[in-house]
Amino acid sequence: MKHAFSLVAFGLGANALVARDASQQCIKIVASGGASGTLGQLSDGQNRIGGDYPTGCYCLSNGGFTDSQGRGCILTAPTTQFQCDVGASPTTGFSIRSDGSITYNGSGKFYACPYNDQGGYNVYTTPAPNQPKCVEISLASGGACGSSASACPTPPTVTVTVPAAPVTTPPPKPAPMPSSSACPADLNGNYQYPHLIVPVNSASPDQAYGTQYNGKVGGGICSIFNFDIPSSYSGKTCTLVFLFPLQKDLQTSSYTTSGSGTVDVSMLKSPANQQTTYNNQPKKASDLWSGSFAPGNSYTISSGDCAAGQTVSYEICSSGDYMLEYFQDYNPSPIGLYIREC
């Protein structure tokens, strides 16, 4: 999920200093074993072996990696793919041994699983499910990024002096009005994926299923999606989109669908949580969209001003005997419900 962060300095008649983390190591990562090469990065933060991608730069601090764009590097659930996302807190447990080898929770075993037949691999800590061509690899430091470890971004050293006396400042200029047009129905820009997916079932109205990795509708089941909108989206346009690629275009996801009927998307008045059930689910704020989903298409559900700094929640249900279940995944090709910013 993509988020923004801010640096705040506090002080009153004194200097506030934000210092750099001296323990941070910024390195290139090299794979060896069943697949070999220096890890490169896609623009969305995926880390890959093979392919003509820019070399990644990874900074290790407190057991977690951050890449050269300041994105936290995580192990995605449930596949454990190693990639870096804006706003994500780095997965911890990584270390670099004195010989330069990289471990996760004390183990030096990693896995490379192909995403094509031309020698391209994604990186995992466990073999990816339903991918028989995964091979065991080792990861190690390939040297400092650029000319020094400072190639990776770190909080800058800033000295801020705040006078004790009040200072009169002019009012801030109003933010520009967002565009009235919808953002593109793709992930080729800033976007958010759901931090919570909760199914509710009319057949078991008091059962709380907790957060899931799959979106599911049909047979009395609806799915609720929570999105956390960064404060940096203030003044921007946000578009709710549903991406539904062909099965053959998916690399790390899949879906099943059957029957016929319509899909209905609604905005809810408040967010869901892991204790949400059919009976206690948030009330509906508005109906946003009704129609049919067909593989190979992208759908613009609604568009408007971004709810910057807020958590927003949407529900997808279906009518007739239409059923859909899919693994929400932004790896190529992305599938599921997202909020696109522009």
Rosetta silent file (secondary structure, phi, psi, omega in degrees, C-alpha in Angstrom):
SEQUENCE: MKHAFSLVAFGLGANALVARDASQQCIKIVASGGASGTLGQLSDGQNRIGGDYPTGCYCLSNGGFTDSQGRGCILTAPTTQFQCDVGASPTTGFSIRSDGSITYNGSGKFYACPYNDQGGYNVYTTPAPNQPKCVEISLASGGACGSSASACPTPPTVTVTVPAAPVTTPPPKPAPMPSSSACPADLNGNYQYPHLIVPVNSASPDQAYGTQYNGKVGGGICSIFNFDIPSSYSGKTCTLVFLFPLQKDLQTSSYTTSGSGTVDVSMLKSPANQQTTYNNQPKKASDLWSGSFAPGNSYTISSGDCAAGQTVSYEICSSGDYMLEYFQDYNPSPIGLYIREC
SCORE:     score description
SCORE:     0.000 S_00000001
   1 L     0.000  143.569 -177.053    0.000    0.000    0.000 S_00000001
   2 L   -98.961  129.154  177.649    1.279    3.415   -0.794 S_00000001
   3 L  -134.046  169.238  173.984    1.479    5.980    1.927 S_00000001
   4 L  -117.596  159.554  177.423    3.338    9.195    2.567 S_00000001
   5 L  -130.800  162.242 -179.745    5.242   10.204    5.688 S_00000001
   6 L  -132.554  153.687  178.818    6.138   13.529    7.243 S_00000001
   7 L  -108.410  124.866 -178.090    8.989   14.829    9.363 S_00000001
   8 L  -121.110  128.533  177.684    8.011   16.966   12.342 S_00000001
   9 L  -111.255  135.476 -178.254   10.505   18.892   14.457 S_00000001
  10 L  -113.425  146.668  174.523    9.538   20.185   17.902 S_00000001
  11 L   176.779  157.451  177.149   11.157   22.975   19.908 S_00000001
  12 L  -146.486  102.878 -178.324   10.569   26.171   21.856 S_00000001
  13 L    67.533   25.224 -178.102   13.422   28.617   22.048 S_00000001
  14 L  -151.281  170.807  179.906   15.825   25.741   21.351 S_00000001
  15 E   -96.228  136.329  174.760   17.249   23.695   18.489 S_00000001
  16 E  -109.798  128.532 -174.044   15.686   20.375   17.486 S_00000001
  17 E  -118.512  128.018  173.408   18.021   17.952   15.729 S_00000001
  18 E  -107.553  112.647 -173.053   17.036   14.922   13.675 S_00000001
  19 L   -98.805  156.193  177.963   20.114   12.745   13.288 S_00000001
  20 L   -76.303  145.373  176.601   20.864    9.988   10.797 S_00000001
  21 L   -74.864  107.646 -175.071   20.788    6.359   11.929 S_00000001
  22 L   -69.177  -19.990 -176.574   24.453    5.472   11.946 S_00000001
  23 L   -81.956   -5.968 -175.183   23.708    1.703   12.058 S_00000001
  24 L   -71.715  134.478  175.672   22.002    1.723    8.647 S_00000001
  25 E  -116.769  128.436  179.567   23.704   -0.264    5.843 S_00000001
  26 E  -112.985  120.189 -172.269   22.784    0.422    2.218 S_00000001
  27 E  -138.075  161.432  161.455   23.697   -2.330   -0.218 S_00000001
  28 E   -86.094  153.400 -179.312   22.977   -3.972   -3.520 S_00000001
  29 E  -116.627  129.938 -178.025   21.719   -7.545   -3.148 S_00000001
  30 E  -115.902  133.430  177.809   23.138  -10.393   -5.203 S_00000001
  31 E  -100.644  146.833  174.907   21.499  -13.811   -5.625 S_00000001
  32 E  -145.169  160.553 -178.139   23.365  -17.069   -6.227 S_00000001
  33 E   115.721 -130.698 -178.672   22.426  -20.724   -6.480 S_00000001
  34 L   -64.305  -23.970  173.338   19.552  -21.963   -8.632 S_00000001
  35 L  -140.338  144.343 -175.168   19.156  -18.428  -10.015 S_00000001
  36 L  -138.232  154.931  178.582   21.792  -15.720   -9.964 S_00000001
  37 E   142.015  168.640  177.324   22.136  -12.020  -10.548 S_00000001
  38 E   -84.468  134.869 -178.951   21.808   -8.644   -8.874 S_00000001
  39 L   -64.674  129.440  172.806   18.319   -7.785   -7.687 S_00000001
  40 E  -109.516  170.474 -177.279   16.602   -5.182   -9.820 S_00000001
  41 E  -129.877  137.901  166.264   13.392   -3.307   -9.114 S_00000001
  42 L   -76.283  165.591 -179.481   10.215   -2.535  -10.981 S_00000001
  43 L   -63.599  -23.463 -179.238    8.802    0.933  -10.498 S_00000001
  44 L   -88.875    3.099  175.366    6.178   -0.487   -8.120 S_00000001
  45 L    98.957    0.483  175.399    8.837   -1.928   -5.773 S_00000001
  46 E   -70.187  139.326 -179.854    8.899   -5.565   -6.854 S_00000001
  47 E  -103.254  128.916 -173.964   12.368   -7.091   -6.560 S_00000001
  48 E  -136.244  150.139  170.258   13.450   -9.392   -9.374 S_00000001
  49 E  -100.988  132.158 -177.559   16.336  -11.485  -10.593 S_00000001
  50 L    83.674  161.958 -178.123   16.852  -11.257  -14.349 S_00000001
  51 L    88.059  158.057 -176.183   15.280   -8.797  -16.713 S_00000001
  52 L   -91.789   72.244 -178.640   16.414   -5.312  -17.622 S_00000001
  53 L  -113.857  150.457  176.591   15.458   -3.536  -14.393 S_00000001
  54 L   -58.941  141.803  179.406   17.330   -0.803  -12.490 S_00000001
  55 E   -64.368  133.199 -179.672   19.570   -2.190   -9.758 S_00000001
  56 L   -79.971  152.773  175.158   17.927   -1.996   -6.357 S_00000001
  57 L  -125.070  124.903 -171.354   19.461   -0.296   -3.333 S_00000001
  58 E  -126.936  125.649 -177.832   18.429   -1.671    0.065 S_00000001
  59 E  -106.163  121.499 -178.969   19.133   -0.116    3.449 S_00000001
  60 E   -95.906  125.708  177.317   19.097   -2.405    6.493 S_00000001
  61 E  -149.119  128.899  179.107   18.166   -0.860    9.834 S_00000001
  62 L    54.567   36.248  174.507   16.775   -2.565   12.927 S_00000001
  63 L    83.726    3.588 -179.282   16.373   -5.836   11.050 S_00000001
  64 E  -129.891  148.427 -179.959   14.315   -4.447    8.167 S_00000001
  65 E   -96.758  144.072  169.946   15.142   -3.282    4.644 S_00000001
  66 E  -126.676  139.533 -177.018   14.065   -0.002    3.026 S_00000001
  67 E   -90.287 -176.510 -173.451   14.727    0.625   -0.656 S_00000001
  68 L   -69.129  -12.330  175.550   16.146    3.683   -2.418 S_00000001
  69 L   -95.901    4.366 -178.841   12.675    5.216   -2.712 S_00000001
  70 L    81.256   12.791 -179.113   12.120    4.998    1.038 S_00000001
  71 L   -85.871  138.414  176.742    9.658    2.110    0.663 S_00000001
  72 E   -72.910  134.776 -178.745    9.493   -0.536    3.367 S_00000001
  73 E   -94.428  127.676 -171.466   10.449   -3.997    2.110 S_00000001
  74 E  -129.013  167.932  169.880    8.020   -6.703    3.173 S_00000001
  75 E  -106.392  108.386 -174.186    7.181  -10.370    2.713 S_00000001
  76 E   -67.721  142.286  175.417    3.721  -10.359    1.178 S_00000001
  77 L   -91.861  145.160   -2.912    1.140  -12.710    2.618 S_00000001
  78 L   -94.808    5.500 -170.651    0.520  -15.480    1.981 S_00000001
  79 L   -84.215  -15.145 -176.209    3.213  -16.082   -0.662 S_00000001
  80 L    64.260   30.251  175.483    6.188  -14.445    1.230 S_00000001
  81 E   -70.302  137.742 -178.370    7.302  -12.571   -1.898 S_00000001
  82 E   -89.573  111.982  177.751   10.011  -10.011   -1.108 S_00000001
  83 E  -151.889  168.189 -172.112    8.995   -6.560   -2.375 S_00000001
  84 E  -120.677  130.348 -174.655    8.973   -2.943   -1.223 S_00000001
  85 E  -125.519  140.669  174.968    5.848   -0.811   -0.774 S_00000001
  86 L   -63.525  131.582  177.775    5.324    2.867   -0.076 S_00000001
  87 L    83.668   -7.741 -178.951    4.036    3.353    3.447 S_00000001
  88 L   -80.958  144.325  172.521    4.723   -0.233    4.503 S_00000001
  89 L   -81.759  128.150 -176.805    6.610   -1.010    7.706 S_00000001
  90 L   -57.675  139.568  170.261    9.617   -3.192    6.798 S_00000001
  91 L   -66.666  128.735 -179.111    9.406   -6.854    7.703 S_00000001
  92 E   -97.764  165.590 -177.662   12.032   -7.411   10.402 S_00000001
  93 L   118.333   -2.887  178.735   14.236  -10.444   11.017 S_00000001
  94 E   -87.012  150.088  174.221   16.845   -9.758    8.325 S_00000001
  95 E  -152.218  158.244  176.553   20.561   -9.514    9.058 S_00000001
  96 E  -115.223  119.024 -178.936   23.839   -9.305    7.168 S_00000001
  97 L   -74.628  170.584 -177.708   26.564  -11.631    8.413 S_00000001
  98 L   -63.738  -25.340  177.881   30.220  -10.706    8.564 S_00000001
  99 L   -86.746    4.093  178.284   30.814  -12.578    5.284 S_00000001
 100 L    92.464   -8.417 -179.534   28.133  -10.475    3.572 S_00000001
 101 E   -72.499  149.371 -177.503   25.496  -13.205    3.406 S_00000001
 102 E  -106.223  136.359  177.310   21.900  -12.218    4.190 S_00000001
 103 E  -125.183  157.532  171.758   19.641  -14.213    6.501 S_00000001
 104 E  -126.519  119.413 -175.158   16.007  -14.050    7.493 S_00000001
 105 L    51.390   39.850  175.580   15.223  -15.239   11.006 S_00000001
 106 L    85.812   -7.314 -178.672   18.632  -16.912   11.056 S_00000001
 107 E  -103.436  137.980  177.168   18.180  -18.839    7.799 S_00000001
 108 L   -96.066    9.162 -179.323   20.161  -18.160    4.643 S_00000001
 109 L   -89.335  126.449  172.223   17.699  -20.052    2.443 S_00000001
 110 E  -130.555  171.784 -177.489   15.644  -18.048   -0.032 S_00000001
 111 E  -134.729  141.963  174.624   13.755  -19.077   -3.146 S_00000001
 112 E  -112.913  125.711 -179.247   13.490  -17.754   -6.685 S_00000001
 113 E  -121.838  131.021 -172.630   10.287  -18.572   -8.571 S_00000001
 114 E   -68.961  141.618  172.530    9.933  -17.711  -12.273 S_00000001
 115 L  -106.898   -4.819  172.836    7.478  -15.099  -13.465 S_00000001
 116 L  -155.112 -175.851 -179.660    8.233  -15.899  -17.120 S_00000001
 117 L  -103.298   17.187 -178.631   10.165  -18.416  -19.206 S_00000001
 118 L  -112.400   25.346  175.916   13.009  -16.035  -20.073 S_00000001
 119 L    87.400   18.980  177.296   15.040  -16.298  -16.866 S_00000001
 120 L   -99.085  137.316 -175.843   13.099  -13.811  -14.735 S_00000001
 121 E  -135.401  144.198  163.472   12.434  -14.605  -11.081 S_00000001
 122 E   -93.266  160.780 -174.224   10.643  -13.156   -8.066 S_00000001
 123 E  -111.876  136.613 -177.596   12.218  -13.691   -4.627 S_00000001
 124 E  -136.973  164.051  171.012   10.550  -15.497   -1.706 S_00000001
 125 L   -96.633  -15.065  172.719   11.459  -16.899    1.694 S_00000001
 126 L  -136.226  153.459  179.954    9.391  -20.036    0.991 S_00000001
 127 L   -57.822  135.641 -179.983    8.573  -21.664   -2.352 S_00000001
 128 L   -67.782  138.342 -178.927    5.580  -19.986   -3.994 S_00000001
 129 L   -63.858  143.028  176.405    2.496  -22.223   -4.058 S_00000001
 130 L    62.891   25.428  175.497    1.657  -23.958   -7.339 S_00000001
 131 L  -126.247   88.507 -174.438    5.002  -22.981   -8.874 S_00000001
 132 L   -68.363  -11.179 -176.226    7.011  -26.208   -9.347 S_00000001
 133 L   -94.826   12.433  177.334    9.965  -24.416  -10.954 S_00000001
 134 L   -64.644  143.849  179.488   11.066  -22.564   -7.794 S_00000001
 135 E  -128.096  150.280  178.850   14.775  -22.962   -6.972 S_00000001
 136 E   -78.226  138.369  178.832   16.723  -22.417   -3.763 S_00000001
 137 E  -136.529  167.394  169.758   19.031  -19.394   -3.698 S_00000001
 138 E  -118.022  151.316  177.310   21.250  -17.445   -1.334 S_00000001
 139 E  -118.809  144.095  179.829   21.332  -13.664   -0.995 S_00000001
 140 E  -150.726  163.303  176.635   24.365  -11.567   -0.148 S_00000001
 141 E   -67.034  134.096  175.373   25.610   -8.004   -0.179 S_00000001
 142 E  -103.716   19.026 -178.630   26.818   -6.858   -3.573 S_00000001
 143 E   102.931  166.404 -178.736   28.554   -3.805   -2.109 S_00000001
 144 E   -64.527  150.900  178.213   27.425   -0.371   -1.030 S_00000001
 145 L   -71.277  129.174  179.129   24.906    1.450   -3.186 S_00000001
 146 L    62.316 -138.686 -177.891   26.599    3.921   -5.496 S_00000001
 147 L   -83.433  -18.256 -179.219   29.741    5.476   -4.101 S_00000001
 148 L  -161.878  172.688 -179.740   28.715    4.990   -0.474 S_00000001
 149 H   -65.557  -12.777 -178.822   25.927    3.778    1.780 S_00000001
 150 H   -74.833   -0.100  178.047   24.437    7.261    1.689 S_00000001
 151 H   -64.584  -24.160  177.033   22.913    6.448   -1.692 S_00000001
 152 L   -87.375  146.363 -177.086   19.821    5.252    0.130 S_00000001
 153 L   -70.913  138.101  173.519   17.570    7.905    1.578 S_00000001
 154 L  -135.030  160.086  178.139   17.765    8.531    5.298 S_00000001
 155 L   -56.560  129.306 -178.214   16.200   11.241    7.392 S_00000001
 156 L   -72.259  157.256  173.821   18.216   14.395    6.746 S_00000001
 157 L   -80.495  117.383 -175.013   19.952   16.311    9.491 S_00000001
 158 E  -126.688  131.765  173.622   17.759   19.334   10.052 S_00000001
 159 E  -109.247  122.510 -177.909   18.190   22.138   12.549 S_00000001
 160 E  -120.883  124.677  176.349   15.001   23.972   13.381 S_00000001
 161 E  -108.612  121.484 -179.861   14.913   27.020   15.631 S_00000001
 162 L  -110.331  117.013 -178.450   11.510   27.938   16.995 S_00000001
 163 L   -68.709  150.261  179.818   11.347   31.357   18.676 S_00000001
 164 L   -69.118  -31.199 -178.719    9.678   31.615   22.058 S_00000001
 165 L   -82.201  148.115  178.446    7.631   34.596   20.911 S_00000001
 166 L   -62.568  144.804  179.491    4.668   34.040   18.614 S_00000001
 167 L  -117.733  128.547  178.862    5.399   34.595   14.965 S_00000001
 168 L   -84.758  122.953  179.802    2.751   35.935   12.630 S_00000001
 169 L  -122.149  148.665  178.726    2.674   34.025    9.378 S_00000001
 170 L   -67.729  151.297  179.114    0.442   34.559    6.366 S_00000001
 171 L   -62.664  147.314  179.913   -2.367   32.067    5.908 S_00000001
 172 L   -65.665  150.798  176.703   -1.494   29.108    3.705 S_00000001
 173 L   -70.038  141.964  179.686   -2.531   29.210    0.111 S_00000001
 174 L   -63.661  146.567  178.501   -5.564   27.063   -0.602 S_00000001
 175 L   -66.773  148.235  179.004   -4.861   23.670   -2.125 S_00000001
 176 L   -64.324  146.601  178.934   -5.590   23.434   -5.834 S_00000001
 177 L   -67.567  136.339  179.769   -8.988   22.045   -6.694 S_00000001
 178 L   -68.864  157.388  177.353   -8.825   18.406   -7.742 S_00000001
 179 L   -67.676  142.557  179.861   -9.584   17.403  -11.267 S_00000001
 180 L   -79.552  -13.570 -178.910  -13.194   16.433  -11.842 S_00000001
 181 L   -82.700  154.701 -179.558  -12.161   13.625  -14.176 S_00000001
 182 L   -74.199  152.291  173.624  -11.559   10.099  -12.919 S_00000001
 183 L   -74.307  160.807  178.938   -8.077    8.685  -12.499 S_00000001
 184 L   -61.204  147.097  178.448   -7.007    5.891  -14.853 S_00000001
 185 L   -86.232   66.477  178.063   -8.297    2.419  -13.996 S_00000001
 186 L  -154.951 -178.159  178.665   -4.795    1.015  -13.501 S_00000001
 187 L  -113.680   26.836 -179.327   -1.966    0.989  -10.948 S_00000001
 188 L   -87.819   52.532 -178.573    0.492    3.030  -13.009 S_00000001
 189 L   174.284 -163.346  178.582    0.687    5.766  -10.384 S_00000001
 190 L   -69.921  135.363  179.923   -0.102    6.313   -6.712 S_00000001
 191 E  -153.474  166.231  176.128   -2.654    3.864   -5.399 S_00000001
 192 E  -125.105  139.649  170.415   -3.938    2.180   -2.256 S_00000001
 193 L  -110.252  160.308 -174.429   -4.798   -1.459   -1.700 S_00000001
 194 L   -67.467  136.876  174.614   -7.110   -2.603    1.110 S_00000001
 195 L   -89.908  -10.341  179.446   -5.616   -3.075    4.563 S_00000001
 196 E  -148.123  127.565  172.864   -8.637   -5.096    5.659 S_00000001
 197 E  -124.011  116.462 -175.216  -10.876   -7.468    3.701 S_00000001
 198 E  -125.202  120.281  173.658  -13.745   -8.854    5.767 S_00000001
 199 E   -83.102  147.834  171.995  -16.459  -11.202    4.471 S_00000001
 200 E  -128.154  144.077 -170.312  -19.958  -11.137    5.958 S_00000001
 201 E  -130.315  118.739 -179.232  -22.422  -13.959    5.477 S_00000001
 202 L   -66.430  -21.842  178.461  -26.203  -13.675    5.704 S_00000001
 203 L   -78.457  -21.970  175.621  -26.377  -17.432    6.365 S_00000001
 204 L  -130.920   71.949 -166.416  -24.175  -17.013    9.472 S_00000001
 205 L   -66.523  -18.585 -179.341  -25.111  -13.457   10.458 S_00000001
 206 L  -107.146    7.651  179.746  -23.259  -13.385   13.804 S_00000001
 207 L   -89.931  128.652  175.051  -20.028  -15.023   12.673 S_00000001
 208 L   -99.197  121.206 -176.401  -16.946  -12.816   12.402 S_00000001
 209 L   -91.808  -12.924 -177.283  -14.490  -14.203    9.857 S_00000001
 210 L    73.240  179.873 -177.156  -11.709  -11.682   10.479 S_00000001
 211 L   -72.433  145.268 -176.692   -9.498  -10.246    7.780 S_00000001
 212 L  -126.831  165.585  173.161   -8.911  -12.349    4.669 S_00000001
 213 L   -93.663  -16.720 -176.906   -6.607  -12.304    1.655 S_00000001
 214 E  -105.140  144.025  165.996   -9.438  -13.142   -0.733 S_00000001
 215 E   -92.180  138.466 -176.944  -12.371  -11.087   -1.892 S_00000001
 216 E  -145.111  134.119  174.699  -15.544  -13.168   -2.171 S_00000001
 217 E  -138.469  151.647  176.986  -19.128  -12.442   -3.219 S_00000001
 218 E   113.909  153.542  179.081  -22.117  -14.652   -3.884 S_00000001
 219 L    64.691   33.072 -178.836  -24.235  -17.190   -2.039 S_00000001
 220 L    85.778    2.438 -179.165  -25.187  -14.655    0.616 S_00000001
 221 E  -104.319  132.006  170.640  -21.583  -13.516    1.137 S_00000001
 222 E  -118.137  161.324  176.189  -20.416   -9.921    0.661 S_00000001
 223 E  -123.651  136.528  178.832  -16.899   -8.545    1.213 S_00000001
 224 E  -109.203  136.955 -175.597  -16.005   -5.273    2.940 S_00000001
 225 E  -122.911  124.782  173.722  -12.767   -3.444    2.087 S_00000001
 226 E   -98.896  135.834  174.683  -11.046   -0.808    4.267 S_00000001
 227 E  -123.685  132.980  175.241   -8.663    1.706    2.684 S_00000001
 228 E   -98.570  114.605 -174.360   -6.378    4.057    4.644 S_00000001
 229 L   -94.223  120.774 -178.037   -6.000    7.262    2.636 S_00000001
 230 L   -62.439  149.603  176.772   -2.720    9.149    3.247 S_00000001
 231 H   -62.385  -26.689 -179.313   -2.857   12.776    4.352 S_00000001
 232 H   -66.913  -11.329  178.863   -0.651   13.593    1.357 S_00000001
 233 H   -83.332    2.930 -179.577   -3.637   12.914   -0.902 S_00000001
 234 L   -56.941  133.501  179.675   -5.296   16.133    0.285 S_00000001
 235 L    80.477    2.497 -178.394   -6.590   18.152   -2.665 S_00000001
 236 L  -104.553  169.987  176.118   -6.219   15.195   -5.037 S_00000001
 237 E   -97.273  137.180  176.075   -8.722   13.038   -6.888 S_00000001
 238 E  -120.991  133.091 -179.808   -9.298    9.427   -5.808 S_00000001
 239 E  -121.749  127.720  175.779  -10.948    6.835   -8.024 S_00000001
 240 E   -84.828  123.173 -176.511  -12.222    3.470   -6.826 S_00000001
 241 E  -128.100  150.298  171.335  -11.402    0.841   -9.449 S_00000001
 242 E  -120.604  123.437 -177.441  -11.887   -2.891   -9.810 S_00000001
 243 E  -106.026  128.068 -173.672   -9.313   -4.700  -11.947 S_00000001
 244 E  -136.140   79.737 -177.267  -10.299   -8.082  -13.387 S_00000001
 245 L   -74.491  170.078  172.529   -7.610   -9.504  -15.715 S_00000001
 246 L   -68.854  148.876 -179.366   -7.764  -12.712  -17.681 S_00000001
 247 H   -56.165  -38.029 -176.989   -6.662  -15.796  -15.770 S_00000001
 248 H   -67.669  -17.900 -178.585   -3.743  -16.333  -18.170 S_00000001
 249 H   -91.049   -3.230 -179.447   -2.330  -12.893  -17.300 S_00000001
 250 L   -86.958  139.323  179.398   -2.037  -13.617  -13.571 S_00000001
 251 L  -105.910  -40.137 -175.064    1.350  -14.583  -12.145 S_00000001
 252 L  -127.605   14.196 -179.482    0.775  -14.943   -8.399 S_00000001
 253 L  -135.677  175.493  175.671   -3.023  -14.869   -8.093 S_00000001
 254 L  -161.192  169.736  176.719   -6.083  -16.703   -9.353 S_00000001
 255 E  -150.504  160.910  171.333   -9.862  -16.502   -9.239 S_00000001
 256 E  -128.662  141.740 -179.810  -12.984  -18.626   -9.623 S_00000001
 257 E  -146.550  148.408 -179.883  -16.275  -17.348  -10.978 S_00000001
 258 E  -158.233  165.183  175.399  -19.629  -18.888  -11.843 S_00000001
 259 L    75.234 -169.910  178.988  -23.270  -18.078  -12.471 S_00000001
 260 L  -142.593  157.789 -177.712  -24.778  -14.847  -13.675 S_00000001
 261 L   148.757 -172.875 -177.725  -26.108  -11.698  -12.074 S_00000001
 262 L  -106.581  158.228  174.213  -25.002   -8.215  -11.097 S_00000001
 263 E  -109.620  134.295 -178.392  -22.330   -6.916   -8.756 S_00000001
 264 E  -120.044  128.391 -179.821  -23.249   -4.062   -6.419 S_00000001
 265 E  -116.185  130.398 -178.844  -20.660   -1.761   -4.802 S_00000001
 266 E  -128.567  152.747  169.934  -21.577    0.527   -1.897 S_00000001
 267 E   -95.994  139.279 -178.825  -19.764    2.989    0.324 S_00000001
 268 E  -100.981  158.766 -176.437  -20.229    2.444    4.057 S_00000001
 269 L   -76.058  -21.274 -179.212  -20.644    5.079    6.758 S_00000001
 270 L  -151.670  162.573 -178.110  -17.764    3.760    8.886 S_00000001
 271 L   -71.470  157.468  171.988  -14.909    1.256    8.598 S_00000001
 272 L   -86.269  173.416  172.505  -15.203   -2.445    9.329 S_00000001
 273 L  -145.219 -177.114 -174.462  -12.959   -4.333   11.754 S_00000001
 274 L   -71.243  -11.432  177.441  -12.017   -7.934   12.435 S_00000001
 275 L   -99.225    6.637 -178.417  -15.123   -8.414   14.586 S_00000001
 276 L   -68.371  134.285  176.388  -17.509   -7.245   11.863 S_00000001
 277 L  -124.065  177.064  176.674  -20.382   -9.627   11.100 S_00000001
 278 L   -61.640  -38.967 -175.908  -23.380   -9.501    8.798 S_00000001
 279 L   -76.448  -31.450 -176.790  -25.554   -8.278   11.665 S_00000001
 280 L  -107.929   12.360 -177.725  -23.242   -5.572   13.016 S_00000001
 281 L   -61.882  153.298  179.533  -21.682   -4.356    9.744 S_00000001
 282 L   -59.066  150.924  178.897  -21.525   -0.577    9.168 S_00000001
 283 L   -71.891  153.772 -178.779  -24.557    1.051    7.635 S_00000001
 284 E   -75.749  133.948  175.761  -24.562    1.888    3.958 S_00000001
 285 E   -90.404  -43.455 -179.003  -23.764    5.498    3.038 S_00000001
 286 E  -164.351  153.037  171.614  -24.508    5.302   -0.680 S_00000001
 287 E   -85.523  131.007 -175.329  -24.808    2.956   -3.654 S_00000001
 288 E  -105.488  -37.807 -170.550  -21.911    3.551   -6.022 S_00000001
 289 E  -160.887  144.785  174.098  -22.114    1.074   -8.883 S_00000001
 290 E  -143.933  131.232 -178.173  -24.094   -1.870  -10.200 S_00000001
 291 E   177.453 -163.042 -179.086  -23.170   -3.996  -13.183 S_00000001
 292 L  -114.718  140.513  173.926  -21.444   -7.151  -14.351 S_00000001
 293 L   -95.670  132.678  175.718  -17.778   -8.108  -13.989 S_00000001
 294 L  -130.792  132.782  179.876  -16.154   -9.855  -16.963 S_00000001
 295 L   -54.594  145.036 -179.747  -12.527  -11.082  -17.042 S_00000001
 296 L    90.671   14.445 -176.833  -10.179   -8.944  -19.099 S_00000001
 297 E  -132.588  158.982  173.576  -11.682   -5.632  -18.004 S_00000001
 298 E  -121.507  140.096 -173.629  -11.060   -2.741  -15.605 S_00000001
 299 E  -123.790  129.766  172.276  -13.948   -0.909  -13.967 S_00000001
 300 E   -90.068  114.888 -174.813  -14.191    2.644  -12.651 S_00000001
 301 E   -86.017  -50.515  179.404  -16.565    2.431   -9.684 S_00000001
 302 E  -161.317  164.419 -179.239  -16.603    6.042   -8.454 S_00000001
 303 E  -150.957  146.772  179.592  -14.406    9.122   -8.327 S_00000001
 304 E   177.350 -167.329  178.969  -14.160   12.264   -6.201 S_00000001
 305 E   -63.489  138.158  177.649  -12.077   14.191   -3.686 S_00000001
 306 L   -66.131  137.493  176.023   -9.679   11.995   -1.710 S_00000001
 307 L   -84.862   66.902 -171.943  -10.697   11.444    1.925 S_00000001
 308 L   -57.788  133.235  178.008   -7.174   12.386    3.005 S_00000001
 309 L    76.967    9.718 -177.224   -6.124   11.095    6.422 S_00000001
 310 L  -120.479  162.061  170.392   -9.223    8.920    6.800 S_00000001
 311 E  -101.191  125.611  179.803  -10.153    5.252    6.601 S_00000001
 312 E  -116.955  153.269 -172.519  -12.903    4.582    4.077 S_00000001
 313 E  -134.840  138.456 -179.953  -14.854    1.379    3.605 S_00000001
 314 E  -130.786  152.559  179.175  -16.650   -0.214    0.661 S_00000001
 315 E  -125.741  136.627  175.819  -18.773   -3.325    0.296 S_00000001
 316 E  -115.618  126.910  176.116  -19.172   -5.596   -2.734 S_00000001
 317 E  -129.027  174.232  176.327  -22.185   -7.910   -2.984 S_00000001
 318 E  -139.973  160.590  176.810  -23.821   -9.781   -5.849 S_00000001
 319 L  -120.643  171.067 -175.399  -27.306  -10.725   -6.969 S_00000001
 320 L    69.474 -149.260  177.894  -28.617  -13.735   -8.838 S_00000001
 321 L  -107.392   21.165  179.689  -26.385  -16.791   -8.636 S_00000001
 322 L   -70.351  133.552  177.909  -23.204  -14.941   -9.569 S_00000001
 323 E  -134.052  139.102  177.563  -20.186  -15.935   -7.462 S_00000001
 324 E  -143.475  132.346  170.886  -16.617  -14.623   -7.527 S_00000001
 325 E  -136.353  132.147 -177.705  -13.635  -15.390   -5.322 S_00000001
 326 E  -146.373  156.359  174.435  -10.163  -14.036   -5.996 S_00000001
 327 E   -90.415  113.218 -179.288   -6.829  -13.474   -4.258 S_00000001
 328 L   -64.174  120.202 -172.243   -6.313   -9.689   -3.961 S_00000001
 329 E  -155.303  132.237  179.241   -2.881   -9.093   -5.474 S_00000001
 330 L   -99.202    5.754  171.923   -1.111   -6.147   -7.109 S_00000001
 331 L   -70.651  158.222 -176.776    1.550   -8.275   -8.789 S_00000001
 332 L   -61.580  137.168  -18.726    1.172   -8.490  -12.569 S_00000001
 333 L   -82.688  138.643 -177.013   -1.532   -8.485  -13.548 S_00000001
 334 L   -63.164  146.061  179.754   -3.150   -6.767  -10.559 S_00000001
 335 E  -136.458  140.761  174.161   -6.578   -8.003   -9.536 S_00000001
 336 E   117.982 -166.230 -175.491   -9.158   -6.631   -7.109 S_00000001
 337 E   -95.185  129.977 -178.662  -10.398   -3.392   -5.607 S_00000001
 338 E  -140.557  161.375  170.160   -8.021   -0.401   -5.383 S_00000001
 339 E  -113.097  121.043 -179.044   -8.092    3.358   -4.924 S_00000001
 340 E  -100.732  131.592  179.291   -6.122    5.223   -7.582 S_00000001
 341 E  -105.161  143.932  175.223   -4.882    8.776   -6.847 S_00000001
 342 L  -154.881    0.000    0.000   -4.233   11.470   -9.437 S_00000001
